[in-house]
Amino acid sequence: MRGWQRKGGRVHAGFEQQEAAVLRGLVSQLEDMLRARAEEAPQDPLAELTGIRTGPSQSPDDPVLSRLLPDYHKIDPDTPSQEVLDSASALRSLHEPELVDAKVGVATVVMETLPRDGGDVKLTYEQADAWLAALNDVRLALGTALDVTEDMPEELPEDDPRSPHLGVYHWLTWVQESLVQALTA
């Protein structure tokens, strides 16, 4: 990939075919996970009348989705009060649909602006902001799946099954960092 550069009110980069395929694949998987989560929402006839959608009231079981859709209250697992649990459930139910929509929206921007076979990408600043959010979501998801920590070495032993994926994680970090630098230049 050629790093992001600012030119004439836009940011530009070039992606190789394989890079575009990897990024599109990861964004598509994330988008599918988020859409599946949205389908778990209870059917609420009142929502159709009021236009107020509600989502699931419980945290996702999947660690990746749990990282992307965190609780709205910090819940002490040793002494959870019913009041805090009820509040967390209500907040999730009210706000998760908006959060899922926002995450799916930024993923859609990446899918619409990244050529399937690679090539040049030219983004408005608004599209670049969407890319930053989508890249952040993909990195969070991949980092969670790989159990990335601050203490993790830059490279893992070759026999570690996470090793090739960690390289993708580091590449995504560079893509995101390059875009931030171009936007702030």
Short mmCIF file of N, CA, C and O in Angstrom, two decimals, residues 1-135:
data_model
loop_
_atom_site.label_atom_id
_atom_site.label_comp_id
_atom_site.label_asym_id
_atom_site.label_seq_id
_atom_site.Cartn_x
_atom_site.Cartn_y
_atom_site.Cartn_z
N MET A 1 0.84 -1.18 0.00
CA MET A 1 0.00 0.00 0.00
C MET A 1 0.88 1.23 0.00
O MET A 1 1.87 1.30 0.72
N ARG A 2 0.48 2.18 -0.80
CA ARG A 2 1.09 3.51 -0.71
C ARG A 2 0.37 4.24 0.41
O ARG A 2 -0.85 4.26 0.47
N GLY A 3 1.13 4.83 1.29
CA GLY A 3 0.55 5.53 2.44
C GLY A 3 -0.40 6.64 2.01
O GLY A 3 -0.35 7.14 0.89
N TRP A 4 -1.25 7.03 2.92
CA TRP A 4 -2.22 8.09 2.67
C TRP A 4 -1.51 9.43 2.52
O TRP A 4 -0.56 9.71 3.22
N GLN A 5 -2.01 10.23 1.57
CA GLN A 5 -1.49 11.58 1.36
C GLN A 5 -2.67 12.51 1.15
O GLN A 5 -3.68 12.14 0.56
N ARG A 6 -2.49 13.74 1.60
CA ARG A 6 -3.52 14.75 1.42
C ARG A 6 -3.23 15.49 0.11
O ARG A 6 -2.11 15.95 -0.11
N LYS A 7 -4.27 15.59 -0.74
CA LYS A 7 -4.14 16.30 -2.02
C LYS A 7 -5.47 16.96 -2.36
O LYS A 7 -6.48 16.28 -2.47
N GLY A 8 -5.45 18.26 -2.53
CA GLY A 8 -6.62 18.98 -3.03
C GLY A 8 -7.92 18.71 -2.28
O GLY A 8 -8.93 18.44 -2.90
N GLY A 9 -7.91 18.78 -0.97
CA GLY A 9 -9.13 18.61 -0.21
C GLY A 9 -9.58 17.17 -0.05
O GLY A 9 -10.71 16.91 0.37
N ARG A 10 -8.73 16.24 -0.39
CA ARG A 10 -9.03 14.81 -0.25
C ARG A 10 -7.80 14.09 0.28
O ARG A 10 -6.72 14.65 0.32
N VAL A 11 -7.98 12.84 0.67
CA VAL A 11 -6.85 11.99 1.02
C VAL A 11 -6.83 10.82 0.05
O VAL A 11 -7.88 10.30 -0.35
N HIS A 12 -5.61 10.44 -0.35
CA HIS A 12 -5.43 9.42 -1.38
C HIS A 12 -4.50 8.32 -0.85
O HIS A 12 -3.57 8.60 -0.10
N ALA A 13 -4.74 7.11 -1.33
CA ALA A 13 -3.85 5.98 -1.07
C ALA A 13 -4.05 4.97 -2.18
O ALA A 13 -5.04 5.01 -2.92
N GLY A 14 -3.10 4.07 -2.29
CA GLY A 14 -3.22 2.99 -3.27
C GLY A 14 -3.11 1.65 -2.57
O GLY A 14 -2.24 1.45 -1.73
N PHE A 15 -4.01 0.74 -2.90
CA PHE A 15 -4.04 -0.59 -2.31
C PHE A 15 -3.76 -1.64 -3.37
O PHE A 15 -4.33 -1.59 -4.46
N GLU A 16 -2.91 -2.59 -3.03
CA GLU A 16 -2.68 -3.74 -3.90
C GLU A 16 -3.94 -4.62 -3.85
O GLU A 16 -4.75 -4.53 -2.92
N GLN A 17 -4.09 -5.49 -4.83
CA GLN A 17 -5.27 -6.34 -4.90
C GLN A 17 -5.43 -7.19 -3.64
O GLN A 17 -6.52 -7.30 -3.08
N GLN A 18 -4.33 -7.78 -3.16
CA GLN A 18 -4.41 -8.64 -1.98
C GLN A 18 -4.76 -7.81 -0.73
O GLN A 18 -5.54 -8.25 0.11
N GLU A 19 -4.21 -6.62 -0.63
CA GLU A 19 -4.53 -5.75 0.51
C GLU A 19 -6.01 -5.39 0.52
O GLU A 19 -6.66 -5.42 1.57
N ALA A 20 -6.52 -5.05 -0.66
CA ALA A 20 -7.95 -4.70 -0.76
C ALA A 20 -8.81 -5.90 -0.39
O ALA A 20 -9.81 -5.76 0.31
N ALA A 21 -8.41 -7.08 -0.84
CA ALA A 21 -9.18 -8.29 -0.54
C ALA A 21 -9.19 -8.57 0.96
O ALA A 21 -10.25 -8.91 1.52
N VAL A 22 -8.05 -8.42 1.61
CA VAL A 22 -7.98 -8.66 3.06
C VAL A 22 -8.85 -7.65 3.80
O VAL A 22 -9.66 -8.02 4.66
N LEU A 23 -8.69 -6.38 3.47
CA LEU A 23 -9.45 -5.35 4.17
C LEU A 23 -10.95 -5.49 3.91
O LEU A 23 -11.76 -5.41 4.84
N ARG A 24 -11.33 -5.72 2.68
CA ARG A 24 -12.74 -5.90 2.36
C ARG A 24 -13.31 -7.12 3.08
O ARG A 24 -14.44 -7.10 3.58
N GLY A 25 -12.52 -8.19 3.14
CA GLY A 25 -12.98 -9.40 3.83
C GLY A 25 -13.21 -9.16 5.31
O GLY A 25 -14.23 -9.58 5.87
N LEU A 26 -12.28 -8.47 5.96
CA LEU A 26 -12.42 -8.19 7.40
C LEU A 26 -13.59 -7.25 7.67
O LEU A 26 -14.37 -7.48 8.61
N VAL A 27 -13.73 -6.22 6.86
CA VAL A 27 -14.83 -5.27 7.05
C VAL A 27 -16.17 -5.97 6.80
O VAL A 27 -17.13 -5.77 7.55
N SER A 28 -16.22 -6.81 5.80
CA SER A 28 -17.45 -7.55 5.48
C SER A 28 -17.84 -8.49 6.62
O SER A 28 -19.02 -8.57 7.00
N GLN A 29 -16.86 -9.19 7.19
CA GLN A 29 -17.14 -10.08 8.32
C GLN A 29 -17.68 -9.29 9.52
O GLN A 29 -18.63 -9.72 10.18
N LEU A 30 -17.07 -8.17 9.77
CA LEU A 30 -17.52 -7.32 10.88
C LEU A 30 -18.94 -6.83 10.64
O LEU A 30 -19.79 -6.86 11.54
N GLU A 31 -19.19 -6.39 9.43
CA GLU A 31 -20.53 -5.91 9.07
C GLU A 31 -21.56 -7.03 9.24
O GLU A 31 -22.65 -6.80 9.78
N ASP A 32 -21.22 -8.25 8.83
CA ASP A 32 -22.13 -9.38 8.99
C ASP A 32 -22.42 -9.66 10.47
O ASP A 32 -23.56 -9.93 10.84
N MET A 33 -21.39 -9.60 11.31
CA MET A 33 -21.56 -9.83 12.75
C MET A 33 -22.51 -8.78 13.35
O MET A 33 -23.38 -9.10 14.15
N LEU A 34 -22.30 -7.53 12.95
CA LEU A 34 -23.13 -6.45 13.49
C LEU A 34 -24.58 -6.57 13.02
O LEU A 34 -25.52 -6.36 13.80
N ARG A 35 -24.77 -6.91 11.76
CA ARG A 35 -26.14 -7.08 11.24
C ARG A 35 -26.84 -8.25 11.95
O ARG A 35 -28.03 -8.16 12.26
N ALA A 36 -26.11 -9.33 12.19
CA ALA A 36 -26.69 -10.48 12.90
C ALA A 36 -27.09 -10.07 14.32
O ALA A 36 -28.14 -10.48 14.82
N ARG A 37 -26.25 -9.25 14.96
CA ARG A 37 -26.59 -8.78 16.31
C ARG A 37 -27.87 -7.93 16.26
O ARG A 37 -28.73 -8.04 17.12
N ALA A 38 -27.99 -7.08 15.25
CA ALA A 38 -29.18 -6.24 15.12
C ALA A 38 -30.44 -7.09 14.95
O ALA A 38 -31.52 -6.73 15.44
N GLU A 39 -30.30 -8.23 14.28
CA GLU A 39 -31.46 -9.11 14.08
C GLU A 39 -31.89 -9.81 15.36
O GLU A 39 -33.00 -10.33 15.44
N GLU A 40 -31.03 -9.80 16.39
CA GLU A 40 -31.37 -10.39 17.69
C GLU A 40 -32.32 -9.49 18.48
O GLU A 40 -32.83 -9.91 19.52
N ALA A 41 -32.51 -8.28 18.01
CA ALA A 41 -33.36 -7.34 18.75
C ALA A 41 -34.77 -7.89 18.85
O ALA A 41 -35.30 -8.46 17.89
N PRO A 42 -35.40 -7.69 20.00
CA PRO A 42 -36.78 -8.18 20.15
C PRO A 42 -37.72 -7.39 19.23
O PRO A 42 -37.49 -6.21 18.95
N GLN A 43 -38.74 -8.06 18.75
CA GLN A 43 -39.74 -7.40 17.92
C GLN A 43 -40.65 -6.58 18.82
O GLN A 43 -41.25 -7.12 19.75
N ASP A 44 -40.71 -5.30 18.56
CA ASP A 44 -41.47 -4.40 19.43
C ASP A 44 -42.51 -3.67 18.59
O ASP A 44 -42.18 -2.77 17.82
N PRO A 45 -43.79 -4.04 18.73
CA PRO A 45 -44.83 -3.38 17.95
C PRO A 45 -44.92 -1.88 18.24
O PRO A 45 -45.26 -1.09 17.37
N LEU A 46 -44.60 -1.49 19.47
CA LEU A 46 -44.64 -0.08 19.82
C LEU A 46 -43.58 0.70 19.05
O LEU A 46 -43.79 1.86 18.68
N ALA A 47 -42.46 0.06 18.76
CA ALA A 47 -41.39 0.72 18.01
C ALA A 47 -41.87 1.12 16.62
O ALA A 47 -41.49 2.17 16.10
N GLU A 48 -42.71 0.29 16.02
CA GLU A 48 -43.23 0.63 14.69
C GLU A 48 -44.11 1.87 14.75
O GLU A 48 -44.12 2.67 13.81
N LEU A 49 -44.84 2.04 15.82
CA LEU A 49 -45.72 3.19 15.95
C LEU A 49 -44.96 4.46 16.32
O LEU A 49 -45.26 5.54 15.82
N THR A 50 -43.97 4.32 17.20
CA THR A 50 -43.25 5.50 17.71
C THR A 50 -42.00 5.83 16.91
O THR A 50 -41.50 6.94 16.98
N GLY A 51 -41.47 4.83 16.19
CA GLY A 51 -40.21 5.04 15.48
C GLY A 51 -39.00 4.88 16.38
O GLY A 51 -37.87 5.08 15.94
N ILE A 52 -39.22 4.53 17.64
CA ILE A 52 -38.11 4.32 18.57
C ILE A 52 -37.78 2.84 18.56
O ILE A 52 -38.57 2.01 19.00
N ARG A 53 -36.62 2.53 18.02
CA ARG A 53 -36.19 1.13 17.97
C ARG A 53 -35.51 0.75 19.28
O ARG A 53 -34.89 1.59 19.92
N THR A 54 -35.62 -0.50 19.61
CA THR A 54 -34.90 -1.01 20.76
C THR A 54 -34.06 -2.19 20.31
O THR A 54 -34.35 -2.83 19.29
N GLY A 55 -33.02 -2.44 21.06
CA GLY A 55 -32.13 -3.54 20.74
C GLY A 55 -32.13 -4.56 21.86
O GLY A 55 -32.90 -4.46 22.80
N PRO A 56 -31.23 -5.53 21.76
CA PRO A 56 -31.10 -6.51 22.83
C PRO A 56 -30.74 -5.82 24.14
O PRO A 56 -30.05 -4.80 24.15
N SER A 57 -31.22 -6.38 25.24
CA SER A 57 -30.93 -5.77 26.54
C SER A 57 -29.73 -6.42 27.23
O SER A 57 -29.24 -5.90 28.21
N GLN A 58 -29.26 -7.54 26.68
CA GLN A 58 -28.13 -8.25 27.28
C GLN A 58 -26.87 -8.06 26.45
O GLN A 58 -26.93 -7.92 25.23
N SER A 59 -25.73 -8.07 27.11
CA SER A 59 -24.44 -7.97 26.42
C SER A 59 -24.28 -9.16 25.48
O SER A 59 -24.76 -10.25 25.78
N PRO A 60 -23.57 -8.95 24.38
CA PRO A 60 -23.31 -10.08 23.49
C PRO A 60 -22.45 -11.14 24.19
O PRO A 60 -21.59 -10.81 25.00
N ASP A 61 -22.67 -12.39 23.86
CA ASP A 61 -21.85 -13.48 24.38
C ASP A 61 -20.49 -13.53 23.68
O ASP A 61 -19.50 -13.91 24.28
N ASP A 62 -20.48 -13.16 22.42
CA ASP A 62 -19.25 -13.20 21.63
C ASP A 62 -18.29 -12.13 22.14
O ASP A 62 -18.67 -10.96 22.25
N PRO A 63 -17.02 -12.49 22.45
CA PRO A 63 -16.08 -11.50 22.98
C PRO A 63 -15.79 -10.35 22.00
O PRO A 63 -15.58 -9.22 22.43
N VAL A 64 -15.80 -10.63 20.70
CA VAL A 64 -15.54 -9.58 19.72
C VAL A 64 -16.69 -8.58 19.73
O VAL A 64 -16.47 -7.36 19.80
N LEU A 65 -17.92 -9.06 19.68
CA LEU A 65 -19.07 -8.15 19.72
C LEU A 65 -19.16 -7.44 21.06
O LEU A 65 -19.52 -6.27 21.12
N SER A 66 -18.79 -8.13 22.11
CA SER A 66 -18.80 -7.50 23.43
C SER A 66 -17.81 -6.34 23.49
O SER A 66 -18.06 -5.33 24.13
N ARG A 67 -16.68 -6.48 22.80
CA ARG A 67 -15.68 -5.40 22.75
C ARG A 67 -16.19 -4.23 21.91
O ARG A 67 -15.96 -3.07 22.23
N LEU A 68 -16.88 -4.54 20.82
CA LEU A 68 -17.39 -3.49 19.93
C LEU A 68 -18.65 -2.81 20.48
O LEU A 68 -18.93 -1.67 20.14
N LEU A 69 -19.40 -3.54 21.29
CA LEU A 69 -20.65 -3.02 21.85
C LEU A 69 -20.59 -3.15 23.37
O LEU A 69 -21.30 -3.96 23.97
N PRO A 70 -19.75 -2.35 24.00
CA PRO A 70 -19.53 -2.51 25.45
C PRO A 70 -20.75 -2.11 26.27
O PRO A 70 -21.66 -1.44 25.78
N ASP A 71 -20.73 -2.53 27.53
CA ASP A 71 -21.78 -2.14 28.46
C ASP A 71 -21.73 -0.64 28.70
O ASP A 71 -20.67 -0.02 28.63
N TYR A 72 -22.87 -0.07 29.02
CA TYR A 72 -22.97 1.37 29.28
C TYR A 72 -22.69 1.69 30.74
O TYR A 72 -22.54 2.84 31.10
N HIS A 73 -22.69 0.67 31.57
CA HIS A 73 -22.36 0.79 32.98
C HIS A 73 -21.25 -0.19 33.29
O HIS A 73 -21.27 -1.32 32.80
N LYS A 74 -20.33 0.21 34.11
CA LYS A 74 -19.34 -0.73 34.62
C LYS A 74 -20.03 -1.54 35.71
O LYS A 74 -20.51 -0.98 36.69
N ILE A 75 -20.11 -2.85 35.50
CA ILE A 75 -20.81 -3.71 36.44
C ILE A 75 -19.78 -4.50 37.24
O ILE A 75 -18.95 -5.21 36.67
N ASP A 76 -19.86 -4.36 38.55
CA ASP A 76 -18.98 -5.11 39.43
C ASP A 76 -19.48 -6.55 39.50
O ASP A 76 -20.59 -6.80 40.01
N PRO A 77 -18.71 -7.51 38.98
CA PRO A 77 -19.20 -8.89 38.96
C PRO A 77 -19.39 -9.49 40.35
O PRO A 77 -20.15 -10.43 40.52
N ASP A 78 -18.69 -8.94 41.34
CA ASP A 78 -18.81 -9.48 42.70
C ASP A 78 -20.08 -9.01 43.41
O ASP A 78 -20.66 -9.76 44.19
N THR A 79 -20.48 -7.78 43.15
CA THR A 79 -21.65 -7.23 43.83
C THR A 79 -22.53 -6.44 42.87
O THR A 79 -22.71 -5.23 43.03
N PRO A 80 -23.09 -7.10 41.87
CA PRO A 80 -23.95 -6.35 40.95
C PRO A 80 -25.29 -6.03 41.60
O PRO A 80 -25.97 -6.92 42.08
N SER A 81 -25.63 -4.76 41.64
CA SER A 81 -26.93 -4.39 42.20
C SER A 81 -27.98 -4.51 41.09
O SER A 81 -27.69 -4.31 39.91
N GLN A 82 -29.18 -4.84 41.48
CA GLN A 82 -30.26 -4.98 40.50
C GLN A 82 -30.53 -3.66 39.79
O GLN A 82 -30.80 -3.63 38.60
N GLU A 83 -30.37 -2.57 40.50
CA GLU A 83 -30.58 -1.25 39.91
C GLU A 83 -29.58 -0.98 38.78
O GLU A 83 -29.96 -0.50 37.71
N VAL A 84 -28.32 -1.31 39.02
CA VAL A 84 -27.30 -1.11 37.99
C VAL A 84 -27.53 -2.05 36.83
O VAL A 84 -27.42 -1.65 35.66
N LEU A 85 -27.89 -3.29 37.10
CA LEU A 85 -28.17 -4.25 36.02
C LEU A 85 -29.35 -3.79 35.18
O LEU A 85 -29.30 -3.87 33.95
N ASP A 86 -30.40 -3.31 35.82
CA ASP A 86 -31.57 -2.82 35.09
C ASP A 86 -31.23 -1.60 34.25
O ASP A 86 -31.66 -1.48 33.10
N SER A 87 -30.44 -0.70 34.82
CA SER A 87 -30.04 0.50 34.10
C SER A 87 -29.18 0.15 32.90
O SER A 87 -29.37 0.69 31.80
N ALA A 88 -28.24 -0.76 33.08
CA ALA A 88 -27.37 -1.18 31.98
C ALA A 88 -28.18 -1.82 30.86
O ALA A 88 -27.95 -1.56 29.67
N SER A 89 -29.14 -2.65 31.22
CA SER A 89 -30.00 -3.31 30.22
C SER A 89 -30.83 -2.29 29.45
O SER A 89 -30.96 -2.37 28.23
N ALA A 90 -31.39 -1.33 30.17
CA ALA A 90 -32.21 -0.30 29.52
C ALA A 90 -31.38 0.56 28.58
O ALA A 90 -31.81 0.85 27.45
N LEU A 91 -30.21 0.97 29.04
CA LEU A 91 -29.35 1.80 28.19
C LEU A 91 -28.92 1.04 26.94
O LEU A 91 -28.92 1.59 25.84
N ARG A 92 -28.55 -0.23 27.10
CA ARG A 92 -28.16 -1.03 25.94
C ARG A 92 -29.33 -1.14 24.96
O ARG A 92 -29.16 -0.94 23.77
N SER A 93 -30.49 -1.45 25.48
CA SER A 93 -31.66 -1.62 24.63
C SER A 93 -31.98 -0.35 23.83
O SER A 93 -32.33 -0.42 22.65
N LEU A 94 -31.80 0.81 24.46
CA LEU A 94 -32.10 2.08 23.79
C LEU A 94 -31.02 2.53 22.82
O LEU A 94 -31.32 3.09 21.76
N HIS A 95 -29.76 2.33 23.18
CA HIS A 95 -28.68 2.94 22.40
C HIS A 95 -27.94 1.99 21.46
O HIS A 95 -27.29 2.45 20.52
N GLU A 96 -28.00 0.69 21.70
CA GLU A 96 -27.26 -0.22 20.85
C GLU A 96 -27.66 -0.14 19.37
O GLU A 96 -26.80 -0.18 18.50
N PRO A 97 -28.97 -0.02 19.04
CA PRO A 97 -29.31 0.07 17.61
C PRO A 97 -28.61 1.23 16.90
O PRO A 97 -28.15 1.07 15.76
N GLU A 98 -28.49 2.37 17.55
CA GLU A 98 -27.79 3.51 16.94
C GLU A 98 -26.31 3.21 16.75
O GLU A 98 -25.71 3.57 15.73
N LEU A 99 -25.71 2.57 17.75
CA LEU A 99 -24.29 2.23 17.66
C LEU A 99 -24.04 1.23 16.55
O LEU A 99 -23.10 1.38 15.76
N VAL A 100 -24.89 0.22 16.45
CA VAL A 100 -24.75 -0.77 15.38
C VAL A 100 -24.92 -0.10 14.03
O VAL A 100 -24.15 -0.33 13.09
N ASP A 101 -25.92 0.77 13.89
CA ASP A 101 -26.14 1.49 12.62
C ASP A 101 -24.91 2.31 12.24
O ASP A 101 -24.51 2.34 11.08
N ALA A 102 -24.32 2.99 13.22
CA ALA A 102 -23.13 3.81 12.94
C ALA A 102 -21.98 2.93 12.47
O ALA A 102 -21.27 3.27 11.51
N LYS A 103 -21.77 1.80 13.13
CA LYS A 103 -20.67 0.91 12.76
C LYS A 103 -20.90 0.27 11.39
O LYS A 103 -19.97 0.15 10.60
N VAL A 104 -22.13 -0.11 11.11
CA VAL A 104 -22.44 -0.65 9.79
C VAL A 104 -22.28 0.44 8.73
O VAL A 104 -21.78 0.19 7.62
N GLY A 105 -22.66 1.66 9.07
CA GLY A 105 -22.53 2.77 8.12
C GLY A 105 -21.10 3.05 7.73
O GLY A 105 -20.81 3.24 6.54
N VAL A 106 -20.18 3.05 8.69
CA VAL A 106 -18.78 3.31 8.34
C VAL A 106 -18.19 2.14 7.57
O VAL A 106 -17.36 2.33 6.68
N ALA A 107 -18.63 0.93 7.90
CA ALA A 107 -18.17 -0.24 7.15
C ALA A 107 -18.63 -0.15 5.69
O ALA A 107 -17.87 -0.47 4.77
N THR A 108 -19.84 0.33 5.50
CA THR A 108 -20.38 0.49 4.14
C THR A 108 -19.56 1.49 3.34
O THR A 108 -19.30 1.28 2.15
N VAL A 109 -19.13 2.57 3.98
CA VAL A 109 -18.30 3.56 3.29
C VAL A 109 -17.00 2.91 2.80
O VAL A 109 -16.58 3.13 1.66
N VAL A 110 -16.37 2.10 3.63
CA VAL A 110 -15.13 1.42 3.21
C VAL A 110 -15.43 0.51 2.03
O VAL A 110 -14.70 0.53 1.03
N MET A 111 -16.49 -0.27 2.12
CA MET A 111 -16.81 -1.20 1.04
C MET A 111 -17.13 -0.47 -0.27
O MET A 111 -16.83 -0.97 -1.35
N GLU A 112 -17.74 0.70 -0.18
CA GLU A 112 -18.09 1.47 -1.39
C GLU A 112 -16.91 2.20 -2.00
O GLU A 112 -16.90 2.48 -3.19
N THR A 113 -15.91 2.52 -1.20
CA THR A 113 -14.80 3.35 -1.71
C THR A 113 -13.51 2.56 -1.96
O THR A 113 -12.60 3.10 -2.59
N LEU A 114 -13.43 1.33 -1.51
CA LEU A 114 -12.24 0.50 -1.72
C LEU A 114 -12.49 -0.42 -2.91
O LEU A 114 -13.33 -1.32 -2.83
N PRO A 115 -11.78 -0.19 -4.02
CA PRO A 115 -12.00 -1.04 -5.20
C PRO A 115 -11.75 -2.51 -4.89
O PRO A 115 -10.78 -2.86 -4.21
N ARG A 116 -12.61 -3.35 -5.40
CA ARG A 116 -12.53 -4.79 -5.16
C ARG A 116 -11.17 -5.36 -5.59
O ARG A 116 -10.63 -6.23 -4.92
N ASP A 117 -10.63 -4.87 -6.67
CA ASP A 117 -9.36 -5.38 -7.19
C ASP A 117 -8.17 -4.51 -6.78
O ASP A 117 -7.10 -4.59 -7.40
N GLY A 118 -8.36 -3.67 -5.79
CA GLY A 118 -7.29 -2.78 -5.38
C GLY A 118 -7.25 -1.57 -6.29
O GLY A 118 -8.07 -1.40 -7.19
N GLY A 119 -6.30 -0.70 -6.03
CA GLY A 119 -6.17 0.51 -6.83
C GLY A 119 -6.21 1.74 -5.95
O GLY A 119 -6.05 1.67 -4.72
N ASP A 120 -6.44 2.87 -6.60
CA ASP A 120 -6.43 4.15 -5.89
C ASP A 120 -7.73 4.37 -5.14
O ASP A 120 -8.81 4.07 -5.62
N VAL A 121 -7.57 4.93 -3.94
CA VAL A 121 -8.71 5.32 -3.11
C VAL A 121 -8.59 6.81 -2.87
O VAL A 121 -7.55 7.29 -2.43
N LYS A 122 -9.65 7.55 -3.19
CA LYS A 122 -9.68 8.99 -2.98
C LYS A 122 -10.89 9.29 -2.11
O LYS A 122 -12.02 9.03 -2.50
N LEU A 123 -10.62 9.84 -0.93
CA LEU A 123 -11.68 10.06 0.04
C LEU A 123 -11.85 11.53 0.38
O LEU A 123 -10.88 12.27 0.49
N THR A 124 -13.11 11.93 0.58
CA THR A 124 -13.38 13.23 1.18
C THR A 124 -12.99 13.11 2.66
O THR A 124 -12.78 12.00 3.17
N TYR A 125 -12.94 14.22 3.35
CA TYR A 125 -12.59 14.16 4.77
C TYR A 125 -13.66 13.40 5.56
O TYR A 125 -13.35 12.68 6.51
N GLU A 126 -14.91 13.54 5.16
CA GLU A 126 -15.99 12.82 5.84
C GLU A 126 -15.83 11.31 5.63
O GLU A 126 -16.00 10.52 6.57
N GLN A 127 -15.52 10.90 4.41
CA GLN A 127 -15.28 9.48 4.15
C GLN A 127 -14.05 8.99 4.91
O GLN A 127 -14.04 7.86 5.41
N ALA A 128 -13.03 9.83 5.01
CA ALA A 128 -11.82 9.46 5.74
C ALA A 128 -12.14 9.22 7.21
O ALA A 128 -11.61 8.28 7.83
N ASP A 129 -13.01 10.05 7.79
CA ASP A 129 -13.43 9.84 9.18
C ASP A 129 -14.14 8.48 9.32
O ASP A 129 -13.95 7.77 10.31
N ALA A 130 -14.96 8.15 8.33
CA ALA A 130 -15.64 6.85 8.35
C ALA A 130 -14.62 5.71 8.27
O ALA A 130 -14.74 4.70 8.97
N TRP A 131 -13.62 5.88 7.43
CA TRP A 131 -12.56 4.87 7.32
C TRP A 131 -11.85 4.70 8.66
O TRP A 131 -11.56 3.58 9.07
N LEU A 132 -11.55 5.81 9.33
CA LEU A 132 -10.87 5.72 10.62
C LEU A 132 -11.71 4.93 11.62
O LEU A 132 -11.18 4.07 12.35
N ALA A 133 -12.99 5.19 11.65
CA ALA A 133 -13.86 4.47 12.58
C ALA A 133 -13.94 2.99 12.22
O ALA A 133 -13.86 2.12 13.09
N ALA A 134 -14.06 2.69 10.93
CA ALA A 134 -14.13 1.29 10.50
C ALA A 134 -12.82 0.56 10.77
O ALA A 134 -12.83 -0.59 11.22
N LEU A 135 -11.69 1.21 10.48
CA LEU A 135 -10.39 0.59 10.76
C LEU A 135 -10.24 0.33 12.25
O LEU A 135 -9.72 -0.71 12.67
#
